[in-house]
Short mmCIF file of C-alpha atoms in Angstrom, two decimals:
data_model
loop_
_atom_site.label_atom_id
_atom_site.label_comp_id
_atom_site.label_asym_id
_atom_site.label_seq_id
_atom_site.Cartn_x
_atom_site.Cartn_y
_atom_site.Cartn_z
CA MET A 43 -52.19 27.54 17.99
CA ASN A 44 -53.68 25.14 15.36
CA PRO A 45 -50.14 23.77 13.73
CA GLU A 46 -52.00 23.81 9.92
CA VAL A 47 -51.45 26.76 7.33
CA LYS A 48 -55.21 27.89 6.24
CA GLU A 49 -56.04 28.90 2.67
CA SER A 50 -55.74 32.19 3.31
CA GLU A 51 -53.10 32.77 5.28
CA PHE A 52 -51.68 30.57 2.46
CA SER A 53 -52.91 32.99 -0.36
CA ALA A 54 -51.54 35.98 1.80
CA SER A 55 -48.21 34.70 1.64
CA ALA A 56 -47.55 34.74 -2.66
CA ASP A 57 -46.05 37.12 -4.12
CA ILE A 58 -47.68 41.01 -5.89
CA ASN A 59 -47.30 39.33 -9.27
CA GLY A 60 -49.51 36.04 -8.30
CA ASP A 61 -46.24 33.05 -7.88
CA ASP A 62 -46.34 30.95 -6.34
CA PRO A 63 -42.87 31.12 -3.77
CA LEU A 64 -42.97 27.14 -3.37
CA LEU A 65 -42.93 26.90 -7.38
CA LEU A 66 -39.55 26.14 -8.91
CA PRO A 67 -39.14 28.83 -11.83
CA ALA A 68 -38.20 27.06 -15.53
CA SER A 69 -34.06 27.26 -15.25
CA THR A 70 -34.33 25.53 -11.65
CA SER A 71 -35.58 22.34 -12.67
CA ASP A 72 -33.39 22.68 -15.80
CA ALA A 73 -30.19 21.93 -13.40
CA SER A 74 -31.87 20.15 -11.24
CA GLN A 75 -32.48 17.26 -14.66
CA GLN A 76 -28.43 18.04 -15.47
CA TRP A 77 -28.44 16.77 -12.02
CA ARG A 78 -29.94 13.92 -11.67
CA GLN A 79 -28.08 13.48 -15.87
CA VAL A 80 -24.87 13.65 -13.88
CA GLY A 81 -26.24 11.62 -10.59
CA GLU A 82 -26.92 8.90 -12.94
CA LYS A 83 -23.91 8.93 -15.09
CA VAL A 84 -21.98 8.59 -12.10
CA TYR A 85 -23.31 6.30 -10.41
CA SER A 86 -22.80 3.80 -13.49
CA PHE A 87 -18.93 4.31 -13.33
CA LEU A 88 -19.40 3.92 -10.03
CA SER A 89 -21.58 0.64 -10.71
CA GLY A 90 -18.71 -0.79 -12.89
CA LEU A 91 -15.59 0.74 -10.78
CA PRO A 92 -15.50 -3.39 -9.38
CA GLU A 93 -15.30 -5.00 -12.78
CA TYR A 94 -12.94 -2.48 -14.08
CA LEU A 95 -10.96 -2.37 -11.11
CA SER A 96 -10.47 -6.39 -11.20
CA GLU A 97 -9.96 -6.67 -15.10
CA PHE A 98 -7.54 -4.06 -14.77
CA PHE A 99 -5.71 -5.70 -12.00
CA GLY A 100 -6.48 -8.93 -13.86
CA GLU A 101 -4.46 -7.23 -16.85
CA TYR A 102 -1.71 -5.77 -15.02
CA LYS A 103 -1.60 -7.64 -11.72
CA ARG A 104 2.73 -9.25 -12.53
CA PRO A 105 3.46 -5.44 -12.81
CA ILE A 106 1.23 -4.13 -10.29
CA ILE A 107 2.94 -6.47 -7.07
CA THR A 108 6.20 -5.50 -8.70
CA LEU A 109 5.94 -1.86 -7.43
CA GLY A 110 4.07 -2.91 -4.50
CA LEU A 111 6.92 -5.05 -3.72
CA ILE A 112 9.62 -2.16 -4.10
CA PHE A 113 7.56 0.50 -2.51
CA GLY A 114 7.54 -1.66 0.39
CA GLY A 115 11.01 -2.75 0.37
CA ILE A 116 11.71 1.15 -0.01
CA VAL A 117 9.58 1.87 3.20
CA GLY A 118 10.77 -1.06 5.40
CA VAL A 119 14.60 0.82 4.25
CA LYS A 120 13.52 3.81 5.75
CA LEU A 121 11.75 1.82 8.53
CA VAL A 122 14.98 0.25 9.77
CA LEU A 123 17.24 3.68 9.10
CA ALA A 124 15.21 4.99 11.35
CA VAL A 125 15.32 2.46 13.94
CA LEU A 126 18.88 2.71 13.61
CA ASP A 127 18.91 5.97 14.10
CA ALA A 128 17.16 6.04 16.74
CA LEU A 129 19.80 2.82 18.83
CA ASN A 130 22.51 5.81 17.49
CA ASP A 131 21.65 8.09 19.44
CA ILE A 132 21.39 6.18 22.58
CA PRO A 133 24.39 6.64 24.71
CA LEU A 134 26.77 3.96 24.84
CA LEU A 135 24.48 1.44 22.46
CA ALA A 136 26.49 2.72 19.78
CA PRO A 137 29.59 2.42 20.16
CA THR A 138 28.90 -1.46 22.45
CA PHE A 139 27.51 -2.00 18.47
CA GLU A 140 30.62 -1.30 17.27
CA LEU A 141 32.43 -3.67 19.23
CA VAL A 142 30.22 -6.31 19.21
CA GLY A 143 30.75 -5.97 14.98
CA PHE A 144 34.54 -5.85 15.63
CA GLY A 145 33.93 -9.44 17.73
CA TYR A 146 31.85 -10.91 15.09
CA THR A 147 34.32 -10.19 12.81
CA ALA A 148 37.30 -11.04 14.14
CA TRP A 149 35.94 -14.13 15.15
CA PHE A 150 34.65 -15.64 11.96
CA VAL A 151 37.49 -14.40 10.08
CA TYR A 152 39.29 -16.70 12.34
CA ARG A 153 37.15 -19.47 12.11
CA TYR A 154 36.41 -19.21 8.55
CA LEU A 155 39.71 -17.41 6.37
CA LEU A 156 42.06 -18.30 7.99
CA ARG A 157 43.16 -22.14 6.61
CA ALA A 158 42.12 -23.37 3.46
CA SER A 159 40.34 -26.62 5.04
CA ASN A 160 37.76 -24.00 6.97
CA ARG A 161 37.47 -22.04 3.40
CA GLN A 162 36.52 -25.65 1.33
CA GLU A 163 33.43 -26.08 4.70
CA LEU A 164 32.36 -22.12 3.75
CA VAL A 165 32.06 -23.01 0.28
CA GLN A 166 30.49 -25.89 1.48
CA ASP A 167 27.78 -24.63 3.90
CA ILE A 168 27.24 -22.12 1.34
CA GLU A 169 26.32 -24.42 -1.30
CA THR A 170 24.16 -26.23 1.29
CA LEU A 171 21.95 -23.19 2.13
CA LYS A 172 21.77 -22.33 -1.35
CA ASP A 173 20.13 -25.69 -2.24
CA GLN A 174 17.90 -25.21 0.39
CA VAL A 175 16.53 -21.89 -0.31
CA VAL A 176 16.16 -22.18 -4.07
CA GLY A 177 16.69 -25.90 -4.68
CA SER A 178 19.25 -28.33 -5.91
CA ILE A 179 19.48 -28.76 -9.50
CA ASN A 180 19.91 -32.83 -9.39
CA SER A 181 16.58 -32.87 -7.61
CA THR A 182 13.92 -31.02 -9.95
CA THR A 183 15.82 -32.93 -12.35
CA LYS A 184 14.96 -36.07 -11.01
CA SER A 185 11.18 -35.66 -9.90
#
């Protein structure tokens, strides 16, 4: 049980025409050369891909970010709607939320909208909040 192949056994396995079965025909080597060329082209493309992507992202950074924010906003709205739909399917929870909403609306109208002095207070609170979020015009001109 010798694992080595003897020369006489190897020559007996050759074709009748004398072709060596281990040698590839010429068409197969042409195909492998074409595959090698394709592989080189793919390799050169993939090796330059990080530079191309960084250049592309640098040039179109703002539109890409805008599209990402729009897409994220759409996904966020869909997610919130799905959660609200799931909560509305729970018995007695939807009517409870409606009662809470009606109660808060009644309190808000009573607290801020019935009297003129309270409406002015609401306007001042909104202006203060707007200045905190956006920044006041006076603070930007003094700097």
